[in-house]
Amino acid sequence: MVGGLLGTIVVILVIIIGLGVRIVPQGYVFVIERLGRYHETLGPGFHVIIPVFDRVSKKVSLKEQVADFPPQDVITKDNVIMKIDTVVYFKVQDPKLYAYGAERPILALENLTATTLRNLVGELELDQTLTSRDNINARMQGILDEATDPWGIKVGRVELKNIIPPEEIQRSMEKQMKAERDRRETLLEAEGHKQASITRAEGDKQALVLKAEAERDAAIARATGQAESIRLVYEAEARGIEMLKDANIDERVLLIKKLEALEKMGDGRATKIVVPTELAGAAADLTFKTEMLGFGNNTPVDNSPAKKPAASKADPCCDDADKGKTTQHFAKEHQDFDNI
């Protein structure tokens, strides 16, 4: 009987000790109440509390949490009704205040976010609301962080997730956006045509400049070549004259050279040659002297086709065997004259 009682007492003690053991995971804290009042906050690890007297009032997560609130109807300054949903990032800093500061702190944070958003958007027009998200986010974060301090909550960031204007406004915005894109497209095309025209004009200008420079260089090269050619000709003539001077050539040789030059000049057809008077006289004198000395032949050259010699007719007075003495005597004198 006694052994059974002791066993029962041991079992009761084990159950009581088991009820008093609490293991707090990392990132969480337990708010402990003793006899209905706040007693302490248990951090991560192994803890023992007094059963029946102590109880865990609230388990609080110290991690950063994200609250995605549903869209709220807001009215802008220009009386446009739209829907905006928000995302709030917060973290519990004081577990005691979070447990006893508000009955339902997340619901309170949601309502506070909705009212703050309506107040801020009500001061802005539609276009400002669409283009001032960063400003609205920063202002809401400051207001919510200050308002949730008594609840032990630290608001780290607020984001406007979606801004949904009415369908009529959306169609108007789409038309406006299309018109703006058409305007930009027109401006870009005009700018492209302008740049293309400028580039083409610059290319034509550069081509003309290069062509003019090429023609100038070619003209300079031709002129330089002609000048060099003329210089070489005159240098050759000068060297020829110097050589003639050094050779002590007399006037006869010079006269023959002049005649050879005249002969070359007269080779072409339809060529008019003006011969100086002194040169013509010298040529005539030279021709006369060469004829007297028996050099050359001044007989004109007959370039007409050769004619066949006509058959000689028999002379009865000369061919006859019995021609007279007078005829024989005349023929003999003529033969003697030819032999002289």
Coordinates of C-alpha atoms in Angstrom, one line a residue:
M1 CA 0.0 0.0 0.0
V2 CA 2.8 2.3 0.9
G3 CA 4.8 1.4 -2.2
G4 CA 1.8 2.2 -4.4
L5 CA 1.4 5.6 -2.8
L6 CA 5.0 6.4 -3.2
G7 CA 4.8 5.5 -6.9
T8 CA 1.8 7.7 -7.3
I9 CA 3.6 10.6 -5.7
V10 CA 6.7 10.1 -7.9
V11 CA 4.4 10.0 -11.0
I12 CA 2.8 13.3 -9.9
L13 CA 6.1 14.9 -9.3
V14 CA 7.4 13.9 -12.8
I15 CA 4.2 15.3 -14.4
I16 CA 4.6 18.5 -12.5
I17 CA 8.2 18.9 -13.4
G18 CA 7.4 18.1 -17.0
L19 CA 4.7 20.8 -17.0
G20 CA 7.3 23.3 -15.7
V21 CA 9.9 22.6 -18.4
R22 CA 9.9 25.0 -21.4
I23 CA 12.2 25.0 -24.4
V24 CA 12.2 28.3 -26.3
P25 CA 13.3 28.0 -30.0
Q26 CA 15.7 30.4 -31.6
G27 CA 14.0 33.6 -32.9
Y28 CA 11.2 33.4 -30.4
V29 CA 10.4 34.6 -26.8
F30 CA 7.8 33.5 -24.4
V31 CA 5.9 36.0 -22.2
I32 CA 5.4 34.4 -18.8
E33 CA 2.6 35.4 -16.4
R34 CA 2.5 34.4 -12.7
L35 CA -0.9 34.4 -11.1
G36 CA -2.3 36.5 -13.9
R37 CA 0.4 39.2 -13.9
Y38 CA 3.4 39.7 -16.2
H39 CA 6.4 37.9 -14.6
E40 CA 9.2 37.6 -17.2
T41 CA 10.2 37.0 -20.8
L42 CA 11.9 33.8 -21.6
G43 CA 14.5 33.9 -24.4
P44 CA 15.7 31.0 -26.6
G45 CA 16.9 27.9 -24.6
F46 CA 15.8 25.6 -21.7
H47 CA 13.7 27.0 -18.9
V48 CA 11.8 25.7 -15.9
I49 CA 8.7 27.5 -14.6
I50 CA 6.3 26.7 -11.7
P51 CA 3.4 24.8 -12.9
V52 CA -0.1 26.1 -12.0
F53 CA 1.4 29.4 -10.9
D54 CA 3.2 30.3 -14.1
R55 CA 1.9 30.1 -17.6
V56 CA 3.0 31.2 -21.1
S57 CA 0.9 34.3 -22.0
K58 CA 2.2 34.8 -25.5
K59 CA 4.7 33.4 -27.9
V60 CA 6.3 36.2 -29.9
S61 CA 8.5 35.9 -33.0
L62 CA 11.4 38.3 -33.2
K63 CA 11.9 37.7 -36.9
E64 CA 11.0 40.4 -39.5
Q65 CA 7.5 39.8 -40.7
V66 CA 5.6 40.8 -43.8
A67 CA 2.0 41.9 -43.8
D68 CA 0.3 42.0 -47.2
F69 CA -2.9 44.0 -46.8
P70 CA -5.8 43.8 -49.3
P71 CA -6.5 46.7 -51.7
Q72 CA -8.1 49.8 -50.1
D73 CA -10.4 52.3 -51.9
V74 CA -8.7 55.8 -51.9
I75 CA -9.8 59.1 -53.4
T76 CA -7.3 61.5 -55.0
K77 CA -7.3 65.2 -54.8
D78 CA -9.0 65.4 -58.3
N79 CA -11.8 63.0 -57.2
V80 CA -10.5 59.8 -58.9
I81 CA -11.3 56.6 -57.0
M82 CA -8.6 53.9 -57.2
K83 CA -7.6 50.8 -55.3
I84 CA -4.2 50.5 -53.6
D85 CA -2.8 47.6 -51.7
T86 CA 0.2 47.9 -49.5
V87 CA 2.9 45.7 -48.0
V88 CA 4.4 46.4 -44.6
Y89 CA 7.6 45.0 -43.2
F90 CA 7.8 45.1 -39.4
K91 CA 9.6 43.5 -36.5
V92 CA 8.7 43.1 -32.8
Q93 CA 11.2 45.0 -30.6
D94 CA 9.4 44.8 -27.2
P95 CA 7.6 41.5 -26.6
K96 CA 5.9 42.8 -23.4
L97 CA 4.4 45.8 -25.3
Y98 CA 3.5 43.6 -28.2
A99 CA 1.7 41.3 -25.8
Y100 CA -0.1 44.0 -23.7
G101 CA 0.0 47.2 -25.9
A102 CA -2.8 46.2 -28.3
E103 CA -5.5 43.6 -28.4
R104 CA -4.8 42.6 -32.0
P105 CA -1.7 44.5 -33.1
I106 CA -1.6 43.2 -36.7
L107 CA -5.3 44.2 -37.3
A108 CA -4.5 47.6 -35.7
L109 CA -1.5 48.0 -38.0
E110 CA -3.7 47.2 -41.1
N111 CA -6.3 49.8 -40.2
L112 CA -3.6 52.3 -39.4
T113 CA -2.0 51.7 -42.8
A114 CA -5.3 52.1 -44.6
T115 CA -6.2 55.4 -42.9
T116 CA -2.6 56.8 -43.4
L117 CA -2.7 55.9 -47.1
R118 CA -6.1 57.6 -47.6
N119 CA -4.8 60.8 -46.0
L120 CA -1.6 60.9 -48.1
V121 CA -3.2 60.1 -51.4
G122 CA -6.0 62.6 -50.7
E123 CA -3.4 65.3 -50.9
L124 CA -2.2 64.3 -54.3
E125 CA -3.7 64.3 -57.8
L126 CA -3.8 61.2 -60.0
D127 CA -0.6 61.9 -61.9
Q128 CA 1.2 62.7 -58.8
T129 CA 0.0 59.5 -57.1
L130 CA 1.3 57.5 -60.0
T131 CA 4.7 59.2 -60.1
S132 CA 5.3 59.7 -56.3
R133 CA 5.4 56.1 -55.0
D134 CA 8.8 56.6 -53.3
N135 CA 7.6 59.7 -51.5
I136 CA 4.4 58.0 -50.3
N137 CA 6.3 55.0 -49.1
A138 CA 8.7 57.1 -47.1
R139 CA 6.0 59.2 -45.5
M140 CA 3.9 56.1 -44.6
Q141 CA 6.9 54.3 -43.1
G142 CA 7.7 57.3 -40.8
I143 CA 4.0 57.7 -39.7
L144 CA 3.5 54.0 -39.0
D145 CA 6.8 53.5 -37.2
E146 CA 6.0 56.4 -34.8
A147 CA 2.4 55.2 -34.3
T148 CA 3.3 51.6 -33.5
D149 CA 6.0 52.3 -30.9
P150 CA 3.5 51.8 -28.0
W151 CA 2.8 48.3 -29.5
G152 CA 6.4 47.3 -29.4
I153 CA 6.5 47.1 -33.3
K154 CA 9.3 48.6 -35.5
V155 CA 8.1 49.3 -39.0
G156 CA 11.1 49.0 -41.3
R157 CA 9.5 49.5 -44.8
V158 CA 6.3 50.2 -46.5
E159 CA 5.6 49.6 -50.3
L160 CA 2.7 50.4 -52.5
K161 CA 2.2 47.1 -54.3
N162 CA -0.4 47.9 -56.9
I163 CA -2.2 51.1 -57.9
I164 CA -5.4 50.2 -59.8
P165 CA -7.2 53.3 -61.4
P166 CA -10.7 53.0 -62.9
E167 CA -11.1 51.5 -66.3
E168 CA -12.0 54.8 -67.9
I169 CA -8.8 56.3 -66.5
Q170 CA -6.8 53.3 -67.7
R171 CA -8.1 53.7 -71.3
S172 CA -7.3 57.4 -71.2
M173 CA -3.9 56.7 -69.9
E174 CA -3.3 54.1 -72.6
K175 CA -4.4 56.6 -75.3
Q176 CA -2.1 59.2 -73.7
M177 CA 0.8 56.8 -73.6
K178 CA 0.2 55.8 -77.2
A179 CA 0.1 59.4 -78.3
E180 CA 3.3 60.1 -76.4
R181 CA 5.0 57.1 -78.0
D182 CA 3.8 58.2 -81.5
R183 CA 5.3 61.7 -80.8
R184 CA 8.6 60.2 -79.7
E185 CA 8.6 57.9 -82.7
T186 CA 8.0 60.9 -85.0
L187 CA 10.7 62.9 -83.3
L188 CA 13.2 60.0 -83.5
E189 CA 12.4 59.6 -87.3
A190 CA 12.8 63.3 -87.9
E191 CA 16.1 63.3 -86.0
G192 CA 17.3 60.2 -87.9
H193 CA 16.4 61.9 -91.3
K194 CA 18.2 65.0 -90.1
Q195 CA 21.3 63.2 -89.1
A196 CA 21.3 61.2 -92.3
S197 CA 21.0 64.4 -94.4
I198 CA 23.8 66.0 -92.5
T199 CA 26.0 62.9 -92.9
R200 CA 25.2 62.6 -96.6
A201 CA 26.0 66.4 -97.1
E202 CA 29.3 66.0 -95.2
G203 CA 30.1 63.0 -97.3
D204 CA 29.4 64.8 -100.6
K205 CA 31.5 67.8 -99.4
Q206 CA 34.4 65.5 -98.4
A207 CA 34.1 63.8 -101.8
L208 CA 34.3 67.1 -103.7
V209 CA 37.2 68.2 -101.6
L210 CA 39.1 65.0 -102.2
K211 CA 38.3 65.2 -105.9
A212 CA 39.6 68.8 -106.1
E213 CA 42.7 67.8 -104.2
A214 CA 43.3 64.9 -106.6
E215 CA 42.8 67.1 -109.7
R216 CA 45.2 69.6 -108.2
D217 CA 47.8 67.0 -107.4
A218 CA 47.4 65.5 -110.9
A219 CA 47.8 69.0 -112.5
I220 CA 50.9 69.7 -110.4
A221 CA 52.3 66.3 -111.3
R222 CA 51.7 66.9 -115.0
A223 CA 53.2 70.4 -114.9
T224 CA 56.2 69.1 -113.0
G225 CA 56.6 66.3 -115.6
Q226 CA 56.4 68.8 -118.5
A227 CA 58.8 71.2 -116.8
E228 CA 61.2 68.3 -116.2
S229 CA 60.9 67.2 -119.8
I230 CA 61.5 70.7 -121.1
R231 CA 64.4 71.1 -118.8
L232 CA 66.0 67.8 -119.9
V233 CA 65.5 68.8 -123.6
Y234 CA 67.2 72.1 -123.1
E235 CA 69.9 70.6 -121.1
A236 CA 70.5 68.0 -123.9
E237 CA 70.5 70.8 -126.5
A238 CA 72.9 72.8 -124.3
R239 CA 75.2 69.8 -123.9
G240 CA 75.0 69.3 -127.7
I241 CA 76.0 72.9 -128.4
E242 CA 78.8 72.7 -125.9
M243 CA 80.0 69.5 -127.6
L244 CA 79.9 71.3 -131.0
K245 CA 81.9 74.2 -129.6
D246 CA 84.4 71.9 -128.1
A247 CA 84.8 70.0 -131.4
N248 CA 85.7 73.3 -133.3
I249 CA 83.3 72.5 -136.2
D250 CA 83.5 74.9 -139.1
E251 CA 80.7 76.6 -140.9
R252 CA 80.4 74.0 -143.6
V253 CA 79.5 71.3 -141.2
L254 CA 77.0 73.6 -139.5
L255 CA 75.5 74.4 -142.9
I256 CA 75.1 70.7 -143.7
K257 CA 73.4 70.1 -140.3
K258 CA 71.0 72.9 -141.1
L259 CA 70.2 71.4 -144.4
E260 CA 69.6 68.0 -142.7
A261 CA 67.2 69.7 -140.3
L262 CA 65.4 71.3 -143.2
E263 CA 65.2 67.9 -144.9
K264 CA 63.6 66.3 -141.8
M265 CA 61.2 69.2 -141.6
G266 CA 60.1 68.7 -145.1
D267 CA 59.3 65.0 -144.8
G268 CA 55.7 65.5 -143.9
R269 CA 53.0 66.4 -146.4
A270 CA 51.3 69.8 -146.6
T271 CA 54.2 71.3 -144.7
K272 CA 55.1 74.9 -145.3
I273 CA 58.7 75.7 -144.6
V274 CA 60.0 79.2 -144.3
V275 CA 63.7 79.3 -145.2
P276 CA 65.7 82.3 -144.1
T277 CA 67.4 84.3 -146.9
E278 CA 70.9 83.6 -145.8
L279 CA 70.2 79.9 -145.4
A280 CA 68.6 79.7 -148.9
G281 CA 71.6 81.5 -150.4
A282 CA 74.0 79.2 -148.6
A283 CA 72.0 76.2 -149.8
A284 CA 72.1 77.4 -153.4
D285 CA 75.9 78.1 -153.2
L286 CA 76.4 74.6 -151.7
T287 CA 74.3 73.0 -154.4
F288 CA 76.2 74.8 -157.1
K289 CA 79.6 73.8 -155.7
T290 CA 78.5 70.2 -155.4
E291 CA 77.4 70.1 -159.0
M292 CA 80.6 71.7 -160.2
L293 CA 82.6 69.2 -158.2
G294 CA 80.4 66.3 -159.5
F295 CA 78.8 65.4 -156.1
G296 CA 75.2 64.5 -156.1
N297 CA 72.7 64.7 -159.0
N298 CA 70.4 67.6 -159.4
T299 CA 68.3 66.0 -162.0
P300 CA 64.7 65.9 -160.9
V301 CA 63.4 62.5 -160.1
D302 CA 60.7 61.3 -162.4
N303 CA 58.2 59.4 -160.2
S304 CA 55.9 58.7 -163.1
P305 CA 55.5 55.0 -164.3
A306 CA 58.1 53.9 -166.7
K307 CA 57.2 53.8 -170.3
K308 CA 58.2 51.1 -172.6
P309 CA 60.5 52.3 -175.3
A310 CA 58.9 52.5 -178.7
A311 CA 60.3 50.2 -181.4
S312 CA 62.7 52.1 -183.6
K313 CA 61.7 52.4 -187.2
A314 CA 64.1 51.5 -189.8
D315 CA 65.7 54.4 -191.6
P316 CA 66.0 53.5 -195.2
C317 CA 68.7 56.1 -195.7
C318 CA 70.9 54.6 -192.9
D319 CA 70.0 51.0 -192.9
D320 CA 70.4 50.6 -196.6
A321 CA 73.6 48.8 -197.7
D322 CA 74.2 51.2 -200.3
K323 CA 73.6 54.5 -198.3
G324 CA 75.4 57.5 -199.7
K325 CA 78.8 58.9 -198.8
T326 CA 77.2 62.0 -197.3
T327 CA 75.2 60.0 -194.9
Q328 CA 78.2 57.8 -193.9
H329 CA 80.3 60.9 -193.3
F330 CA 77.7 62.5 -191.1
A331 CA 77.4 59.3 -189.0
K332 CA 81.1 59.1 -188.6
E333 CA 81.4 62.7 -187.4
H334 CA 78.6 62.1 -184.9
Q335 CA 80.4 59.0 -183.5
D336 CA 83.6 60.9 -183.2
F337 CA 81.8 63.7 -181.3
D338 CA 80.4 61.2 -178.8
N339 CA 83.8 59.7 -178.2
I340 CA 85.3 63.0 -177.1

